[in-house]
Amino acid sequence: MFTIVVHPEHGHPSSIWPSQELVISHSEEPYVLPSQIGVDKALGDELLAWTDQFQKFFVEEPDDFSSRPQWRPGINPFEWYDEGYRIIHELRLRFPDVHVKSEFAQYVFSVNERRENMGLPPISPPDEFRAGHISISDVLDDPKSPR
């Protein structure tokens, strides 16, 4: 199955990581731009602008399970997230036979918010009991556990 993963990363101008078979125009750059997989200019520009917002405003992911990632003032991370899903929807319409996968929730929601959204119990640090939580040690020891 062919995939396009939408995953922002510092220094990557378009956030798209397509299967190599989808790239119709290659370059020397270590990344793929929307036009290189046949995305029209309008949607490509929207994707590049969305990625540029990430580059300018995203600060860092927290190193605990309950805190949300940090963004600089001047952007609403939830609106950025919604715009990302609108772009995902457009990509899915343009590539109906391709699995278009989003990988950007970790830049807006905490680990525990994402886990609870998937119907999984929240995580607590090792040796810290919290009602309704499971220890990170249990998650790491279980090879079937989503991470």
PDB file of C-alpha atoms in Angstrom:
ATOM      1  CA  MET A   1       0.000   0.000   0.000  1.00  0.00           C
ATOM      2  CA  PHE A   2       1.240   3.464  -0.861  1.00  0.00           C
ATOM      3  CA  THR A   3       1.268   6.069   1.899  1.00  0.00           C
ATOM      4  CA  ILE A   4       1.664   9.768   2.434  1.00  0.00           C
ATOM      5  CA  VAL A   5       2.517  10.574   6.029  1.00  0.00           C
ATOM      6  CA  VAL A   6       1.910  14.164   7.080  1.00  0.00           C
ATOM      7  CA  HIS A   7       4.421  14.770   9.857  1.00  0.00           C
ATOM      8  CA  PRO A   8       5.947  18.190  10.510  1.00  0.00           C
ATOM      9  CA  GLU A   9       9.590  18.226  11.468  1.00  0.00           C
ATOM     10  CA  HIS A  10      11.937  21.160  11.994  1.00  0.00           C
ATOM     11  CA  GLY A  11      13.829  21.849   8.771  1.00  0.00           C
ATOM     12  CA  HIS A  12      11.376  19.943   6.542  1.00  0.00           C
ATOM     13  CA  PRO A  13       9.461  22.495   4.429  1.00  0.00           C
ATOM     14  CA  SER A  14       6.432  20.418   3.438  1.00  0.00           C
ATOM     15  CA  SER A  15       5.735  17.864   6.214  1.00  0.00           C
ATOM     16  CA  ILE A  16       4.975  15.135   3.649  1.00  0.00           C
ATOM     17  CA  TRP A  17       6.713  11.780   3.657  1.00  0.00           C
ATOM     18  CA  PRO A  18       5.343   9.811   0.672  1.00  0.00           C
ATOM     19  CA  SER A  19       6.103   6.305  -0.526  1.00  0.00           C
ATOM     20  CA  GLN A  20       8.880   6.622  -3.111  1.00  0.00           C
ATOM     21  CA  GLU A  21       6.562   5.198  -5.782  1.00  0.00           C
ATOM     22  CA  LEU A  22       4.408   8.338  -5.489  1.00  0.00           C
ATOM     23  CA  VAL A  23       7.258  10.749  -6.246  1.00  0.00           C
ATOM     24  CA  ILE A  24       6.963  11.794  -9.889  1.00  0.00           C
ATOM     25  CA  SER A  25       9.685  14.435  -9.839  1.00  0.00           C
ATOM     26  CA  HIS A  26      12.912  13.796  -7.922  1.00  0.00           C
ATOM     27  CA  SER A  27      15.386  16.355  -6.620  1.00  0.00           C
ATOM     28  CA  GLU A  28      18.663  16.436  -4.726  1.00  0.00           C
ATOM     29  CA  GLU A  29      16.908  17.698  -1.593  1.00  0.00           C
ATOM     30  CA  PRO A  30      16.346  15.286   1.317  1.00  0.00           C
ATOM     31  CA  TYR A  31      12.629  16.100   1.343  1.00  0.00           C
ATOM     32  CA  VAL A  32       9.671  15.956  -1.032  1.00  0.00           C
ATOM     33  CA  LEU A  33       7.601  19.007  -1.940  1.00  0.00           C
ATOM     34  CA  PRO A  34       3.875  18.776  -2.761  1.00  0.00           C
ATOM     35  CA  SER A  35       4.427  19.403  -6.487  1.00  0.00           C
ATOM     36  CA  GLN A  36       6.750  16.374  -6.612  1.00  0.00           C
ATOM     37  CA  ILE A  37       3.813  14.061  -5.922  1.00  0.00           C
ATOM     38  CA  GLY A  38       1.359  15.878  -8.186  1.00  0.00           C
ATOM     39  CA  VAL A  39      -0.375  18.089  -5.621  1.00  0.00           C
ATOM     40  CA  ASP A  40      -1.822  21.209  -7.274  1.00  0.00           C
ATOM     41  CA  LYS A  41      -0.358  24.611  -6.452  1.00  0.00           C
ATOM     42  CA  ALA A  42      -3.257  25.803  -4.262  1.00  0.00           C
ATOM     43  CA  LEU A  43      -3.229  22.809  -1.928  1.00  0.00           C
ATOM     44  CA  GLY A  44       0.563  22.657  -2.049  1.00  0.00           C
ATOM     45  CA  ASP A  45       0.788  26.293  -0.947  1.00  0.00           C
ATOM     46  CA  GLU A  46      -1.647  25.605   1.904  1.00  0.00           C
ATOM     47  CA  LEU A  47       0.455  22.645   3.060  1.00  0.00           C
ATOM     48  CA  LEU A  48       3.659  24.711   2.885  1.00  0.00           C
ATOM     49  CA  ALA A  49       2.017  27.586   4.830  1.00  0.00           C
ATOM     50  CA  TRP A  50       0.734  25.139   7.474  1.00  0.00           C
ATOM     51  CA  THR A  51       4.234  23.679   7.802  1.00  0.00           C
ATOM     52  CA  ASP A  52       5.731  27.160   7.977  1.00  0.00           C
ATOM     53  CA  GLN A  53       3.467  27.928  10.948  1.00  0.00           C
ATOM     54  CA  PHE A  54       4.856  24.842  12.679  1.00  0.00           C
ATOM     55  CA  GLN A  55       8.423  25.951  11.939  1.00  0.00           C
ATOM     56  CA  LYS A  56       7.807  29.458  13.321  1.00  0.00           C
ATOM     57  CA  PHE A  57       5.635  28.768  16.363  1.00  0.00           C
ATOM     58  CA  PHE A  58       6.245  25.259  17.696  1.00  0.00           C
ATOM     59  CA  VAL A  59       8.653  25.197  20.646  1.00  0.00           C
ATOM     60  CA  GLU A  60       8.890  21.697  22.119  1.00  0.00           C
ATOM     61  CA  GLU A  61       7.211  18.540  23.258  1.00  0.00           C
ATOM     62  CA  PRO A  62       7.069  18.104  27.033  1.00  0.00           C
ATOM     63  CA  ASP A  63       8.869  15.295  28.768  1.00  0.00           C
ATOM     64  CA  ASP A  64       5.919  14.265  30.898  1.00  0.00           C
ATOM     65  CA  PHE A  65       2.655  12.561  30.030  1.00  0.00           C
ATOM     66  CA  SER A  66       0.082  15.194  31.008  1.00  0.00           C
ATOM     67  CA  SER A  67       1.466  18.502  29.708  1.00  0.00           C
ATOM     68  CA  ARG A  68       0.637  19.827  26.291  1.00  0.00           C
ATOM     69  CA  PRO A  69       3.402  20.796  23.861  1.00  0.00           C
ATOM     70  CA  GLN A  70       4.572  24.402  23.911  1.00  0.00           C
ATOM     71  CA  TRP A  71       3.942  26.934  21.143  1.00  0.00           C
ATOM     72  CA  ARG A  72       5.031  30.565  20.889  1.00  0.00           C
ATOM     73  CA  PRO A  73       2.345  33.264  21.191  1.00  0.00           C
ATOM     74  CA  GLY A  74       0.681  34.254  17.933  1.00  0.00           C
ATOM     75  CA  ILE A  75      -0.939  30.970  16.923  1.00  0.00           C
ATOM     76  CA  ASN A  76      -3.787  28.817  18.151  1.00  0.00           C
ATOM     77  CA  PRO A  77      -2.463  25.221  18.136  1.00  0.00           C
ATOM     78  CA  PHE A  78      -6.006  23.821  17.923  1.00  0.00           C
ATOM     79  CA  GLU A  79      -6.746  25.836  14.793  1.00  0.00           C
ATOM     80  CA  TRP A  80      -3.391  24.654  13.365  1.00  0.00           C
ATOM     81  CA  TYR A  81      -4.421  21.074  14.145  1.00  0.00           C
ATOM     82  CA  ASP A  82      -7.829  21.531  12.493  1.00  0.00           C
ATOM     83  CA  GLU A  83      -6.163  23.040   9.415  1.00  0.00           C
ATOM     84  CA  GLY A  84      -3.887  19.994   9.265  1.00  0.00           C
ATOM     85  CA  TYR A  85      -6.908  17.707   9.203  1.00  0.00           C
ATOM     86  CA  ARG A  86      -8.549  19.801   6.508  1.00  0.00           C
ATOM     87  CA  ILE A  87      -5.383  19.342   4.433  1.00  0.00           C
ATOM     88  CA  ILE A  88      -5.397  15.595   5.204  1.00  0.00           C
ATOM     89  CA  HIS A  89      -8.994  15.439   3.943  1.00  0.00           C
ATOM     90  CA  GLU A  90      -8.048  17.223   0.701  1.00  0.00           C
ATOM     91  CA  LEU A  91      -5.074  14.893   0.175  1.00  0.00           C
ATOM     92  CA  ARG A  92      -7.335  11.873   0.697  1.00  0.00           C
ATOM     93  CA  LEU A  93      -9.741  13.204  -1.930  1.00  0.00           C
ATOM     94  CA  ARG A  94      -6.885  13.697  -4.416  1.00  0.00           C
ATOM     95  CA  PHE A  95      -5.246  10.336  -3.630  1.00  0.00           C
ATOM     96  CA  PRO A  96      -8.149   7.919  -2.999  1.00  0.00           C
ATOM     97  CA  ASP A  97      -5.973   4.812  -3.385  1.00  0.00           C
ATOM     98  CA  VAL A  98      -3.269   6.070  -1.009  1.00  0.00           C
ATOM     99  CA  HIS A  99      -3.247   5.809   2.779  1.00  0.00           C
ATOM    100  CA  VAL A 100      -2.850   9.433   3.928  1.00  0.00           C
ATOM    101  CA  LYS A 101      -1.785   9.286   7.539  1.00  0.00           C
ATOM    102  CA  SER A 102      -1.649  12.150  10.025  1.00  0.00           C
ATOM    103  CA  GLU A 103       1.179  12.292  12.529  1.00  0.00           C
ATOM    104  CA  PHE A 104       0.878  15.656  14.204  1.00  0.00           C
ATOM    105  CA  ALA A 105      -1.437  15.236  17.217  1.00  0.00           C
ATOM    106  CA  GLN A 106       1.648  14.963  19.449  1.00  0.00           C
ATOM    107  CA  TYR A 107       2.371  18.628  18.718  1.00  0.00           C
ATOM    108  CA  VAL A 108      -0.968  19.756  20.194  1.00  0.00           C
ATOM    109  CA  PHE A 109      -2.182  17.199  22.730  1.00  0.00           C
ATOM    110  CA  SER A 110      -0.490  15.533  25.689  1.00  0.00           C
ATOM    111  CA  VAL A 111       0.408  11.845  25.641  1.00  0.00           C
ATOM    112  CA  ASN A 112      -2.435  11.108  28.051  1.00  0.00           C
ATOM    113  CA  GLU A 113      -4.982  13.104  26.035  1.00  0.00           C
ATOM    114  CA  ARG A 114      -4.068  11.089  22.944  1.00  0.00           C
ATOM    115  CA  ARG A 115      -4.210   7.798  24.862  1.00  0.00           C
ATOM    116  CA  GLU A 116      -7.590   8.585  26.384  1.00  0.00           C
ATOM    117  CA  ASN A 117      -8.885   9.574  22.928  1.00  0.00           C
ATOM    118  CA  MET A 118      -7.924   6.055  21.772  1.00  0.00           C
ATOM    119  CA  GLY A 119      -9.761   4.508  24.736  1.00  0.00           C
ATOM    120  CA  LEU A 120      -6.506   3.660  26.527  1.00  0.00           C
ATOM    121  CA  PRO A 121      -5.730   4.419  30.155  1.00  0.00           C
ATOM    122  CA  PRO A 122      -3.476   7.382  30.892  1.00  0.00           C
ATOM    123  CA  ILE A 123       0.147   6.793  31.850  1.00  0.00           C
ATOM    124  CA  SER A 124       1.908   7.709  35.075  1.00  0.00           C
ATOM    125  CA  PRO A 125       5.636   7.847  35.772  1.00  0.00           C
ATOM    126  CA  PRO A 126       7.254   4.713  37.277  1.00  0.00           C
ATOM    127  CA  ASP A 127       6.747   4.328  41.023  1.00  0.00           C
ATOM    128  CA  GLU A 128       3.993   6.961  41.057  1.00  0.00           C
ATOM    129  CA  PHE A 129       0.589   5.390  41.594  1.00  0.00           C
ATOM    130  CA  ARG A 130      -2.381   7.328  40.233  1.00  0.00           C
ATOM    131  CA  ALA A 131      -5.926   6.017  40.201  1.00  0.00           C
ATOM    132  CA  GLY A 132      -6.994   5.008  36.690  1.00  0.00           C
ATOM    133  CA  HIS A 133      -3.451   5.279  35.301  1.00  0.00           C
ATOM    134  CA  ILE A 134      -0.989   2.590  34.261  1.00  0.00           C
ATOM    135  CA  SER A 135       2.746   2.794  34.798  1.00  0.00           C
ATOM    136  CA  ILE A 136       4.947   3.656  31.853  1.00  0.00           C
ATOM    137  CA  SER A 137       6.961   0.574  32.827  1.00  0.00           C
ATOM    138  CA  ASP A 138       3.925  -1.598  32.030  1.00  0.00           C
ATOM    139  CA  VAL A 139       3.489   0.095  28.656  1.00  0.00           C
ATOM    140  CA  LEU A 140       7.144  -0.341  27.740  1.00  0.00           C
ATOM    141  CA  ASP A 141       7.148  -3.991  28.850  1.00  0.00           C
ATOM    142  CA  ASP A 142       4.074  -4.863  26.732  1.00  0.00           C
ATOM    143  CA  PRO A 143       5.106  -5.412  23.087  1.00  0.00           C
ATOM    144  CA  LYS A 144       1.461  -5.084  21.944  1.00  0.00           C
ATOM    145  CA  SER A 145       0.923  -1.726  23.626  1.00  0.00           C
ATOM    146  CA  PRO A 146       0.487   1.313  21.334  1.00  0.00           C
ATOM    147  CA  ARG A 147       3.151   3.894  22.066  1.00  0.00           C
TER     148      ARG A 147
END
